Amino acid sequence: MVMETKTYSITFNLEGGKNLTALAEAGESLLEAAKKVNLAIDAPCSGNGTCGKCRVKLLSGDVEGKESRHISPTEYAEGCRLACSTKVVGTATVFVPAAALAYQNRMKVTDLGTSREREVFTGLQAELRNLDLFGDIGLELITLNLQAPNLDDPMADRERLFQAVTDQFGGDGSISVYALRKLPQVLRESGFSCICLVRKEQKPDQHYTILDFFPVDEVPVIPGIAIDIGTTSVSILLVNLQTGEPLAVGNGGNGQIRYGADVINRIIESAKPGGLDRLHRGVIDECIQPLIRELCQQAGIEPDRVYRVGVAGNTTMTHFFLKIPAEYLRLEPYVPAFFETGHLRGADIGIGVHPDAEVTIAPSIGSYVGGDITAGAFSSMIFKKEALSLLVDLGTNGELVFGNSEFLMSCACSAGPAFEGGDISCGMRATDGAIEACKVDETTMEPILTIIGPEGQKPAGLCGSGLIDMIGELFRCGIINAKGKLSREGKRVQRDEWGLGSYIVAYAAETEQGRDIALTETDIDSFIRAKGAIFSAIRTMLTMMDMPMDAIEHVYVAGGIGSGINIKQAVGIGMFPNLSLEQYHYIGNSSLSGAYAMLTSRKAADMVTEVGKSMTYLELSSHPSYMDEFVAACFLPHTDATLFTSDE
Amino acid sequence: MVMETKTYSITFNLEGGKNLTALAEAGESLLEAAKKVNLAIDAPCSGNGTCGKCRVKLLSGDVEGKESRHISPTEYAEGCRLACSTKVVGTATVFVPAAALAYQNRMKVTDLGTSREREVFTGLQAELRNLDLFGDIGLELITLNLQAPNLDDPMADRERLFQAVTDQFGGDGSISVYALRKLPQVLRESGFSCICLVRKEQKPDQHYTILDFFPVDEVPVIPGIAIDIGTTSVSILLVNLQTGEPLAVGNGGNGQIRYGADVINRIIESAKPGGLDRLHRGVIDECIQPLIRELCQQAGIEPDRVYRVGVAGNTTMTHFFLKIPAEYLRLEPYVPAFFETGHLRGADIGIGVHPDAEVTIAPSIGSYVGGDITAGAFSSMIFKKEALSLLVDLGTNGELVFGNSEFLMSCACSAGPAFEGGDISCGMRATDGAIEACKVDETTMEPILTIIGPEGQKPAGLCGSGLIDMIGELFRCGIINAKGKLSREGKRVQRDEWGLGSYIVAYAAETEQGRDIALTETDIDSFIRAKGAIFSAIRTMLTMMDMPMDAIEHVYVAGGIGSGINIKQAVGIGMFPNLSLEQYHYIGNSSLSGAYAMLTSRKAADMVTEVGKSMTYLELSSHPSYMDEFVAACFLPHTDATLFTSDE
């Protein structure tokens, strides 16, 4: 018997006017159909129907969908569907709102974020310079005035150049083919005078590489880039390597998200035929390359004149970045393909920078403690201090480092993407339209929102810091109880036909999408599990070392979750230990800061490796008390409320 | 006023069945139209109408052409046209015979040519081994049995590997990203045992690079390739680097030929917008890459497992190979962009071999003495001998090196492509169908031909060695006189309506194309100028050094012109000095031999550089007596016949 599969054309009508038509088989989901035309509809829950981010609207034709907690009967009647749980049964046209593409496509080129981020960055710069960790990257500009050749002196351009460089520089030299291709023109346009960018190599001593040329009358900028590859989003800093100042900053969603919000789903996808290539391209072609182009354009720099790259990311992300199989990361005994990479060249990776750019990647120390943490632990500087300090990095994985100049211990907990806006129906990354802070009136239950973006920006969702604030405020006002359930009635509190409560953060008329922004009990539940994972990890780590929570002298909070988080709220809901507010320090995106340090100093890069080597890894899942700690922490603030009732 | 250009579609119906349709503007030549669809119709004369190689046949539609010495009135009436001198005036379909594509497309993968070539190669191998110039290329296979990781020893694959390699090898290591990508799978499929290909780097000492892996039960072959990039044709030798034996040999026409037969026309083309890229692709994409793929396929090797490359070519060819601007080579003071390139990586060039393959290019010493000569001078070994020796390389440029272990002097003369079949209406490369030798009966004037190819191969044209033989025989039999004009009558001697004589080498019925193979007086004239250029260059060089011709103790004749040339004939027609035959040695393609030596020995590569540095270049064109010498040599055998009437 021959099975015949029917194929239908599904047209995706994107907000903004573009149309894409996919040929889909009967029974495939709209999400799968979209992937065929490389349309990345958001699905951070990996298409399980739980996150509700893949809402589309049927314009014509037939599909087979159903109502859900994300689609009300009215909305359903209007054509709203979740792309992940709607099947192709015939030809159809669906509208894809910008919101369904927001996670991945909202690339943003900004100045250095908020004033608080700028302050954090300036502090880091000062600290690095104090430690003499700046500028030792071997790049030097030298001005050359060569003798022009003539019939009696017909020496070739390269050899003529080497003679002059060796005179000034000593040692053996080589020249990038990229530079050699420019050389004949450069010399003749300049009358055989030019500025030459040379890199002293680390080994062997006395060896140098000629990278590029500039006209003598130009004051050349030597740009480099620092990249933080997060599971959810990627941040890039384009830096003037001479001054250390940022030239442009940007971030964008990691294009891999269509293969799952967490690393496990992506590793599974990567092991399928062609999967590794898809994951590699998802972050390189769809995210890092366009971001670099965008930043360079803004700064007026040609991308192939980016001469140095510093990269930090978790172990899975660096594997995909280099297109290296990652499947053994999730299989016992959980062994990465590499901890360190040695020095790579731009051409090894294909991100469009100078082919001989030195690419330095922060080393990982295990499958679940990656370069984001070694770079972050470095930039927090806790390894230099006597005081016992805790670094909390709120990424898609919550990651912790505890210790001081004597020892460093790290662990990772699956906090999920809640802090980056994932797993939350109204969640989003900290970009334009994100509610980053709020206040709720205890009596009227009305919120006052702070929104990222230009004057007049309408809210579009909640980013991590806004979410913490919102849940803290709802709890403080008694609108939700210790279990995260809505416990007051009012116009802002609604319940659907299944009895699921939600708090309306913003009404349809006020929002960017023209739809209510509502925080549901499911969202709150996701959040509570995330914060519970963080807190129980901290507890487990300290218990293991026989230390009380107040042994922690400083907490460094890191993560790209908006303008930094409201620590008081975070303590109030039991996410962070009950220490005095002065003990908390927001240090921004510590992974990006570490990548920046590695970019601007070879010594710093070596130190990141040293920090990694000195770190012990604690596997939480094998620790007997962790599960109990986690369950106990899944309350607001905690089942043991005394932990949060100090004199503060 | 707006000029409107009319556009017509020209369909090229290729012999073998393929059709290509180009949109051409009125007034463009068929040759230009063909270029638009990347169809490389032969035009070694650069489209001047002189070589007659671009014969096509009009099947339908209109074109504007004319009769010429290459197209008889009958042929014209039958639709025959020269593509270069026929203009588009409307829609048309033309037939392109295989012969018009022969120059470029006849890629040939062979065994090591004739027995004479094999003998030459075996001699070279023996000589290199005698001098201990073999195998010192740093590549080693080591067998590794690693401890498999477990939960207590979760060290990453790369670090685990390095530990083992350093144990066996010492020093600092790095790993090619290409190898790192394979590593996780290799280790797990092999139970953590594998064979590892490691390269000891030249500098710094003690540094090694891991290049690749093989299963423990495999006996790995380590392949490398030697490339000779000639102006007219490219030869490649795929070599087993462990044994030095060839795995496959091939050659193909240099795809750049459509931009002109000589380097000057190509340099001019390369300076146009996009021109450098076209020239680069012409040799890389159309010739070197497909040849490497073809040879590897024949030997059962993946091209990305070619770990080392040795390259020799003239200065212009190596510039185009690396995509480096070449226009200053032809402008005073004639300065190349580089003499040496240092060590390059496969990925720098993009020829499809291992991205970290070490690529070594023979250095040039000037715009007109390139790596083909330094490599050739090395492989001739004249720099090691006391005897005064002359190397004559019969390429598109005739190139000479004269000297011994005390001194080396070189010069180049524009012999043109006659020896490689160019510039001769019935000329072709030394591949199947080429007449490589002949005998003419003095009485009947009937020729007996020796043809390259399998039993029963019909003749298609004359290659270099056949041409020398044929002209030698015609001169010996008095069929042509000292000026190269036909001076006997007979059935083989014909004259066209303009009085131009030709000798019919083979009648239409006997030939591959079904057309007479005829050697015209114009062809003979081209040849006489070529041989005159060689002889006068030798004379000028020796005169300059105040040496008589018989100071030359040995002559090494190089060039890929068939099975080697008939020296007696070459002396008889005044191409080579009148020395005894024992003093002549045919050494095959010396440029390829030099590339082979560099491929199989780093010390040999260094010696090629040394040989280059010790060579003095004589610019013939600036020498006052060269022109007179040249004019005097443009006779058979020479205006001064006493030069060729010794006791021999």
mmCIF file with all atom_site columns, N, CA, C and O in Angstrom, chain A residues 155-159 172 181 188 203 322-323 325 328 335-337 339-340 345 348, chain B residues 155-159 172 181 185 188 203 322 325 328 335-337 339-340 345 348:
data_model
loop_
_atom_site.group_PDB
_atom_site.id
_atom_site.type_symbol
_atom_site.label_atom_id
_atom_site.label_alt_id
_atom_site.label_comp_id
_atom_site.label_asym_id
_atom_site.label_entity_id
_atom_site.label_seq_id
_atom_site.pdbx_PDB_ins_code
_atom_site.Cartn_x
_atom_site.Cartn_y
_atom_site.Cartn_z
_atom_site.occupancy
_atom_site.B_iso_or_equiv
_atom_site.pdbx_formal_charge
_atom_site.auth_seq_id
_atom_site.auth_comp_id
_atom_site.auth_asym_id
_atom_site.auth_atom_id
_atom_site.pdbx_PDB_model_num
ATOM 1   N N  . MET A 1 155 ? 62.917 45.379 -5.440  1.00 0.00 ? 155 MET A N  1
ATOM 2   C CA . MET A 1 155 ? 62.487 44.424 -4.423  1.00 0.00 ? 155 MET A CA 1
ATOM 3   C C  . MET A 1 155 ? 60.953 44.410 -4.334  1.00 0.00 ? 155 MET A C  1
ATOM 4   O O  . MET A 1 155 ? 60.298 45.444 -4.497  1.00 0.00 ? 155 MET A O  1
ATOM 5   N N  . ALA A 1 156 ? 60.395 43.239 -4.077  1.00 0.00 ? 156 ALA A N  1
ATOM 6   C CA . ALA A 1 156 ? 58.939 43.108 -4.017  1.00 0.00 ? 156 ALA A CA 1
ATOM 7   C C  . ALA A 1 156 ? 58.379 43.864 -2.816  1.00 0.00 ? 156 ALA A C  1
ATOM 8   O O  . ALA A 1 156 ? 59.084 44.133 -1.849  1.00 0.00 ? 156 ALA A O  1
ATOM 9   N N  . ASP A 1 157 ? 57.094 44.207 -2.903  1.00 0.00 ? 157 ASP A N  1
ATOM 10  C CA . ASP A 1 157 ? 56.442 45.009 -1.869  1.00 0.00 ? 157 ASP A CA 1
ATOM 11  C C  . ASP A 1 157 ? 56.532 44.358 -0.490  1.00 0.00 ? 157 ASP A C  1
ATOM 12  O O  . ASP A 1 157 ? 56.822 45.014 0.501   1.00 0.00 ? 157 ASP A O  1
ATOM 13  N N  . ARG A 1 158 ? 56.232 43.059 -0.440  1.00 0.00 ? 158 ARG A N  1
ATOM 14  C CA . ARG A 1 158 ? 56.205 42.370 0.855   1.00 0.00 ? 158 ARG A CA 1
ATOM 15  C C  . ARG A 1 158 ? 57.581 42.410 1.517   1.00 0.00 ? 158 ARG A C  1
ATOM 16  O O  . ARG A 1 158 ? 57.699 42.743 2.696   1.00 0.00 ? 158 ARG A O  1
ATOM 17  N N  . GLU A 1 159 ? 58.611 42.107 0.761   1.00 0.00 ? 159 GLU A N  1
ATOM 18  C CA . GLU A 1 159 ? 59.950 42.061 1.310   1.00 0.00 ? 159 GLU A CA 1
ATOM 19  C C  . GLU A 1 159 ? 60.425 43.468 1.713   1.00 0.00 ? 159 GLU A C  1
ATOM 20  O O  . GLU A 1 159 ? 61.105 43.650 2.715   1.00 0.00 ? 159 GLU A O  1
ATOM 21  N N  . ASP A 1 172 ? 60.976 37.968 13.545  1.00 0.00 ? 172 ASP A N  1
ATOM 22  C CA . ASP A 1 172 ? 60.496 37.359 12.313  1.00 0.00 ? 172 ASP A CA 1
ATOM 23  C C  . ASP A 1 172 ? 59.076 37.802 12.049  1.00 0.00 ? 172 ASP A C  1
ATOM 24  O O  . ASP A 1 172 ? 58.280 37.873 12.970  1.00 0.00 ? 172 ASP A O  1
ATOM 25  N N  . ARG A 1 181 ? 46.897 41.246 0.075   1.00 0.00 ? 181 ARG A N  1
ATOM 26  C CA . ARG A 1 181 ? 46.039 41.599 -1.062  1.00 0.00 ? 181 ARG A CA 1
ATOM 27  C C  . ARG A 1 181 ? 45.877 43.100 -1.219  1.00 0.00 ? 181 ARG A C  1
ATOM 28  O O  . ARG A 1 181 ? 45.654 43.600 -2.314  1.00 0.00 ? 181 ARG A O  1
ATOM 29  N N  . ARG A 1 188 ? 51.224 52.207 -3.384  1.00 0.00 ? 188 ARG A N  1
ATOM 30  C CA . ARG A 1 188 ? 51.306 53.132 -4.513  1.00 0.00 ? 188 ARG A CA 1
ATOM 31  C C  . ARG A 1 188 ? 50.395 54.343 -4.346  1.00 0.00 ? 188 ARG A C  1
ATOM 32  O O  . ARG A 1 188 ? 50.702 55.426 -4.812  1.00 0.00 ? 188 ARG A O  1
ATOM 33  N N  . LYS A 1 203 ? 53.499 33.720 21.026  1.00 0.00 ? 203 LYS A N  1
ATOM 34  C CA . LYS A 1 203 ? 54.579 32.768 20.887  1.00 0.00 ? 203 LYS A CA 1
ATOM 35  C C  . LYS A 1 203 ? 54.808 32.515 19.413  1.00 0.00 ? 203 LYS A C  1
ATOM 36  O O  . LYS A 1 203 ? 53.870 32.409 18.675  1.00 0.00 ? 203 LYS A O  1
ATOM 37  N N  . LEU A 1 322 ? 31.371 27.191 17.536  1.00 0.00 ? 322 LEU A N  1
ATOM 38  C CA . LEU A 1 322 ? 32.469 26.632 16.734  1.00 0.00 ? 322 LEU A CA 1
ATOM 39  C C  . LEU A 1 322 ? 32.039 25.441 15.891  1.00 0.00 ? 322 LEU A C  1
ATOM 40  O O  . LEU A 1 322 ? 32.868 24.819 15.237  1.00 0.00 ? 322 LEU A O  1
ATOM 41  N N  . LYS A 1 323 ? 30.747 25.118 15.932  1.00 0.00 ? 323 LYS A N  1
ATOM 42  C CA . LYS A 1 323 ? 30.203 23.984 15.165  1.00 0.00 ? 323 LYS A CA 1
ATOM 43  C C  . LYS A 1 323 ? 30.847 22.660 15.580  1.00 0.00 ? 323 LYS A C  1
ATOM 44  O O  . LYS A 1 323 ? 31.285 21.873 14.734  1.00 0.00 ? 323 LYS A O  1
ATOM 45  N N  . PRO A 1 325 ? 30.344 19.138 17.810  1.00 0.00 ? 325 PRO A N  1
ATOM 46  C CA . PRO A 1 325 ? 29.251 18.313 18.336  1.00 0.00 ? 325 PRO A CA 1
ATOM 47  C C  . PRO A 1 325 ? 29.117 18.452 19.856  1.00 0.00 ? 325 PRO A C  1
ATOM 48  O O  . PRO A 1 325 ? 30.114 18.407 20.575  1.00 0.00 ? 325 PRO A O  1
ATOM 49  N N  . TYR A 1 328 ? 27.495 14.980 23.678  1.00 0.00 ? 328 TYR A N  1
ATOM 50  C CA . TYR A 1 328 ? 28.024 14.290 24.860  1.00 0.00 ? 328 TYR A CA 1
ATOM 51  C C  . TYR A 1 328 ? 27.942 15.151 26.115  1.00 0.00 ? 328 TYR A C  1
ATOM 52  O O  . TYR A 1 328 ? 28.173 14.667 27.211  1.00 0.00 ? 328 TYR A O  1
ATOM 53  N N  . VAL A 1 335 ? 30.830 15.102 29.257  1.00 0.00 ? 335 VAL A N  1
ATOM 54  C CA . VAL A 1 335 ? 32.165 15.594 28.934  1.00 0.00 ? 335 VAL A CA 1
ATOM 55  C C  . VAL A 1 335 ? 32.108 16.518 27.716  1.00 0.00 ? 335 VAL A C  1
ATOM 56  O O  . VAL A 1 335 ? 31.608 16.128 26.665  1.00 0.00 ? 335 VAL A O  1
ATOM 57  N N  . PRO A 1 336 ? 32.608 17.714 27.854  1.00 0.00 ? 336 PRO A N  1
ATOM 58  C CA . PRO A 1 336 ? 32.651 18.619 26.689  1.00 0.00 ? 336 PRO A CA 1
ATOM 59  C C  . PRO A 1 336 ? 33.722 18.188 25.700  1.00 0.00 ? 336 PRO A C  1
ATOM 60  O O  . PRO A 1 336 ? 34.623 17.410 26.052  1.00 0.00 ? 336 PRO A O  1
ATOM 61  N N  . ALA A 1 337 ? 33.621 18.688 24.476  1.00 0.00 ? 337 ALA A N  1
ATOM 62  C CA . ALA A 1 337 ? 34.681 18.432 23.493  1.00 0.00 ? 337 ALA A CA 1
ATOM 63  C C  . ALA A 1 337 ? 35.946 19.196 23.859  1.00 0.00 ? 337 ALA A C  1
ATOM 64  O O  . ALA A 1 337 ? 37.041 18.785 23.502  1.00 0.00 ? 337 ALA A O  1
ATOM 65  N N  . PHE A 1 339 ? 37.661 22.252 26.909  1.00 0.00 ? 339 PHE A N  1
ATOM 66  C CA . PHE A 1 339 ? 37.557 23.293 27.934  1.00 0.00 ? 339 PHE A CA 1
ATOM 67  C C  . PHE A 1 339 ? 38.069 24.599 27.317  1.00 0.00 ? 339 PHE A C  1
ATOM 68  O O  . PHE A 1 339 ? 37.392 25.593 27.284  1.00 0.00 ? 339 PHE A O  1
ATOM 69  N N  . GLU A 1 340 ? 39.309 24.514 26.814  1.00 0.00 ? 340 GLU A N  1
ATOM 70  C CA . GLU A 1 340 ? 39.901 25.697 26.184  1.00 0.00 ? 340 GLU A CA 1
ATOM 71  C C  . GLU A 1 340 ? 39.968 25.476 24.672  1.00 0.00 ? 340 GLU A C  1
ATOM 72  O O  . GLU A 1 340 ? 39.884 24.344 24.214  1.00 0.00 ? 340 GLU A O  1
ATOM 73  N N  . ARG A 1 345 ? 41.454 31.883 14.812  1.00 0.00 ? 345 ARG A N  1
ATOM 74  C CA . ARG A 1 345 ? 41.472 33.010 13.883  1.00 0.00 ? 345 ARG A CA 1
ATOM 75  C C  . ARG A 1 345 ? 40.052 33.305 13.435  1.00 0.00 ? 345 ARG A C  1
ATOM 76  O O  . ARG A 1 345 ? 39.209 32.403 13.375  1.00 0.00 ? 345 ARG A O  1
ATOM 77  N N  . ASP A 1 348 ? 38.536 30.907 11.075  1.00 0.00 ? 348 ASP A N  1
ATOM 78  C CA . ASP A 1 348 ? 38.130 29.588 11.571  1.00 0.00 ? 348 ASP A CA 1
ATOM 79  C C  . ASP A 1 348 ? 36.638 29.533 11.853  1.00 0.00 ? 348 ASP A C  1
ATOM 80  O O  . ASP A 1 348 ? 36.050 28.448 11.906  1.00 0.00 ? 348 ASP A O  1
ATOM 81  N N  . MET B 1 155 ? 37.245 15.126 32.379  1.00 0.00 ? 155 MET B N  1
ATOM 82  C CA . MET B 1 155 ? 38.047 16.079 31.607  1.00 0.00 ? 155 MET B CA 1
ATOM 83  C C  . MET B 1 155 ? 37.557 16.119 30.149  1.00 0.00 ? 155 MET B C  1
ATOM 84  O O  . MET B 1 155 ? 37.149 15.098 29.597  1.00 0.00 ? 155 MET B O  1
ATOM 85  N N  . ALA B 1 156 ? 37.594 17.313 29.549  1.00 0.00 ? 156 ALA B N  1
ATOM 86  C CA . ALA B 1 156 ? 37.096 17.473 28.180  1.00 0.00 ? 156 ALA B CA 1
ATOM 87  C C  . ALA B 1 156 ? 37.984 16.715 27.200  1.00 0.00 ? 156 ALA B C  1
ATOM 88  O O  . ALA B 1 156 ? 39.151 16.430 27.480  1.00 0.00 ? 156 ALA B O  1
ATOM 89  N N  . ASP B 1 157 ? 37.403 16.399 26.046  1.00 0.00 ? 157 ASP B N  1
ATOM 90  C CA . ASP B 1 157 ? 38.094 15.592 25.041  1.00 0.00 ? 157 ASP B CA 1
ATOM 91  C C  . ASP B 1 157 ? 39.424 16.212 24.608  1.00 0.00 ? 157 ASP B C  1
ATOM 92  O O  . ASP B 1 157 ? 40.439 15.535 24.491  1.00 0.00 ? 157 ASP B O  1
ATOM 93  N N  . ARG B 1 158 ? 39.369 17.509 24.324  1.00 0.00 ? 158 ARG B N  1
ATOM 94  C CA . ARG B 1 158 ? 40.564 18.181 23.810  1.00 0.00 ? 158 ARG B CA 1
ATOM 95  C C  . ARG B 1 158 ? 41.701 18.115 24.824  1.00 0.00 ? 158 ARG B C  1
ATOM 96  O O  . ARG B 1 158 ? 42.840 17.787 24.486  1.00 0.00 ? 158 ARG B O  1
ATOM 97  N N  . GLU B 1 159 ? 41.396 18.414 26.068  1.00 0.00 ? 159 GLU B N  1
ATOM 98  C CA . GLU B 1 159 ? 42.425 18.425 27.100  1.00 0.00 ? 159 GLU B CA 1
ATOM 99  C C  . GLU B 1 159 ? 42.948 17.007 27.361  1.00 0.00 ? 159 GLU B C  1
ATOM 100 O O  . GLU B 1 159 ? 44.142 16.798 27.595  1.00 0.00 ? 159 GLU B O  1
ATOM 101 N N  . ASP B 1 172 ? 54.205 22.348 23.430  1.00 0.00 ? 172 ASP B N  1
ATOM 102 C CA . ASP B 1 172 ? 52.890 22.974 23.448  1.00 0.00 ? 172 ASP B CA 1
ATOM 103 C C  . ASP B 1 172 ? 52.113 22.561 22.220  1.00 0.00 ? 172 ASP B C  1
ATOM 104 O O  . ASP B 1 172 ? 52.664 22.477 21.141  1.00 0.00 ? 172 ASP B O  1
ATOM 105 N N  . ARG B 1 181 ? 36.305 19.482 15.494  1.00 0.00 ? 181 ARG B N  1
ATOM 106 C CA . ARG B 1 181 ? 34.924 19.174 15.127  1.00 0.00 ? 181 ARG B CA 1
ATOM 107 C C  . ARG B 1 181 ? 34.678 17.669 15.029  1.00 0.00 ? 181 ARG B C  1
ATOM 108 O O  . ARG B 1 181 ? 33.573 17.202 15.223  1.00 0.00 ? 181 ARG B O  1
ATOM 109 N N  . GLN B 1 185 ? 33.176 12.521 18.253  1.00 0.00 ? 185 GLN B N  1
ATOM 110 C CA . GLN B 1 185 ? 32.705 11.308 17.588  1.00 0.00 ? 185 GLN B CA 1
ATOM 111 C C  . GLN B 1 185 ? 33.829 10.281 17.481  1.00 0.00 ? 185 GLN B C  1
ATOM 112 O O  . GLN B 1 185 ? 33.641 9.102  17.788  1.00 0.00 ? 185 GLN B O  1
ATOM 113 N N  . ARG B 1 188 ? 34.577 8.480  20.718  1.00 0.00 ? 188 ARG B N  1
ATOM 114 C CA . ARG B 1 188 ? 33.543 7.565  21.208  1.00 0.00 ? 188 ARG B CA 1
ATOM 115 C C  . ARG B 1 188 ? 33.334 6.374  20.284  1.00 0.00 ? 188 ARG B C  1
ATOM 116 O O  . ARG B 1 188 ? 32.989 5.295  20.732  1.00 0.00 ? 188 ARG B O  1
ATOM 117 N N  . LYS B 1 203 ? 58.357 26.611 13.680  1.00 0.00 ? 203 LYS B N  1
ATOM 118 C CA . LYS B 1 203 ? 58.680 27.554 14.737  1.00 0.00 ? 203 LYS B CA 1
ATOM 119 C C  . LYS B 1 203 ? 57.423 27.831 15.508  1.00 0.00 ? 203 LYS B C  1
ATOM 120 O O  . LYS B 1 203 ? 56.380 27.951 14.907  1.00 0.00 ? 203 LYS B O  1
ATOM 121 N N  . LEU B 1 322 ? 46.756 33.607 -5.366  1.00 0.00 ? 322 LEU B N  1
ATOM 122 C CA . LEU B 1 322 ? 46.445 34.150 -4.031  1.00 0.00 ? 322 LEU B CA 1
ATOM 123 C C  . LEU B 1 322 ? 45.518 35.358 -4.096  1.00 0.00 ? 322 LEU B C  1
ATOM 124 O O  . LEU B 1 322 ? 45.244 35.974 -3.083  1.00 0.00 ? 322 LEU B O  1
ATOM 125 N N  . PRO B 1 325 ? 46.746 41.662 -6.313  1.00 0.00 ? 325 PRO B N  1
ATOM 126 C CA . PRO B 1 325 ? 46.834 42.502 -7.511  1.00 0.00 ? 325 PRO B CA 1
ATOM 127 C C  . PRO B 1 325 ? 48.177 42.349 -8.210  1.00 0.00 ? 325 PRO B C  1
ATOM 128 O O  . PRO B 1 325 ? 49.221 42.376 -7.564  1.00 0.00 ? 325 PRO B O  1
ATOM 129 N N  . TYR B 1 328 ? 51.133 45.814 -11.129 1.00 0.00 ? 328 TYR B N  1
ATOM 130 C CA . TYR B 1 328 ? 52.425 46.482 -11.092 1.00 0.00 ? 328 TYR B CA 1
ATOM 131 C C  . TYR B 1 328 ? 53.547 45.620 -11.657 1.00 0.00 ? 328 TYR B C  1
ATOM 132 O O  . TYR B 1 328 ? 54.653 46.092 -11.861 1.00 0.00 ? 328 TYR B O  1
ATOM 133 N N  . VAL B 1 335 ? 57.585 45.577 -10.216 1.00 0.00 ? 335 VAL B N  1
ATOM 134 C CA . VAL B 1 335 ? 57.785 45.064 -8.856  1.00 0.00 ? 335 VAL B CA 1
ATOM 135 C C  . VAL B 1 335 ? 56.625 44.147 -8.462  1.00 0.00 ? 335 VAL B C  1
ATOM 136 O O  . VAL B 1 335 ? 55.462 44.545 -8.528  1.00 0.00 ? 335 VAL B O  1
ATOM 137 N N  . PRO B 1 336 ? 56.911 42.927 -8.055  1.00 0.00 ? 336 PRO B N  1
ATOM 138 C CA . PRO B 1 336 ? 55.845 42.036 -7.586  1.00 0.00 ? 336 PRO B CA 1
ATOM 139 C C  . PRO B 1 336 ? 55.344 42.472 -6.204  1.00 0.00 ? 336 PRO B C  1
ATOM 140 O O  . PRO B 1 336 ? 56.019 43.234 -5.506  1.00 0.00 ? 336 PRO B O  1
ATOM 141 N N  . ALA B 1 337 ? 54.169 41.987 -5.834  1.00 0.00 ? 337 ALA B N  1
ATOM 142 C CA . ALA B 1 337 ? 53.678 42.241 -4.477  1.00 0.00 ? 337 ALA B CA 1
ATOM 143 C C  . ALA B 1 337 ? 54.482 41.441 -3.466  1.00 0.00 ? 337 ALA B C  1
ATOM 144 O O  . ALA B 1 337 ? 54.596 41.840 -2.314  1.00 0.00 ? 337 ALA B O  1
ATOM 145 N N  . PHE B 1 339 ? 57.892 38.327 -3.088  1.00 0.00 ? 339 PHE B N  1
ATOM 146 C CA . PHE B 1 339 ? 58.786 37.275 -3.586  1.00 0.00 ? 339 PHE B CA 1
ATOM 147 C C  . PHE B 1 339 ? 58.392 35.960 -2.900  1.00 0.00 ? 339 PHE B C  1
ATOM 148 O O  . PHE B 1 339 ? 58.086 34.980 -3.534  1.00 0.00 ? 339 PHE B O  1
ATOM 149 N N  . GLU B 1 340 ? 58.413 36.017 -1.551  1.00 0.00 ? 340 GLU B N  1
ATOM 150 C CA . GLU B 1 340 ? 58.023 34.839 -0.770  1.00 0.00 ? 340 GLU B CA 1
ATOM 151 C C  . GLU B 1 340 ? 56.661 35.085 -0.134  1.00 0.00 ? 340 GLU B C  1
ATOM 152 O O  . GLU B 1 340 ? 56.218 36.215 -0.018  1.00 0.00 ? 340 GLU B O  1
ATOM 153 N N  . ARG B 1 345 ? 48.010 28.762 4.939   1.00 0.00 ? 345 ARG B N  1
ATOM 154 C CA . ARG B 1 345 ? 47.147 27.635 5.309   1.00 0.00 ? 345 ARG B CA 1
ATOM 155 C C  . ARG B 1 345 ? 46.181 27.374 4.159   1.00 0.00 ? 345 ARG B C  1
ATOM 156 O O  . ARG B 1 345 ? 45.837 28.286 3.404   1.00 0.00 ? 345 ARG B O  1
ATOM 157 N N  . ASP B 1 348 ? 43.456 29.837 3.695   1.00 0.00 ? 348 ASP B N  1
ATOM 158 C CA . ASP B 1 348 ? 43.788 31.160 3.155   1.00 0.00 ? 348 ASP B CA 1
ATOM 159 C C  . ASP B 1 348 ? 43.486 31.243 1.662   1.00 0.00 ? 348 ASP B C  1
ATOM 160 O O  . ASP B 1 348 ? 43.337 32.321 1.110   1.00 0.00 ? 348 ASP B O  1
#
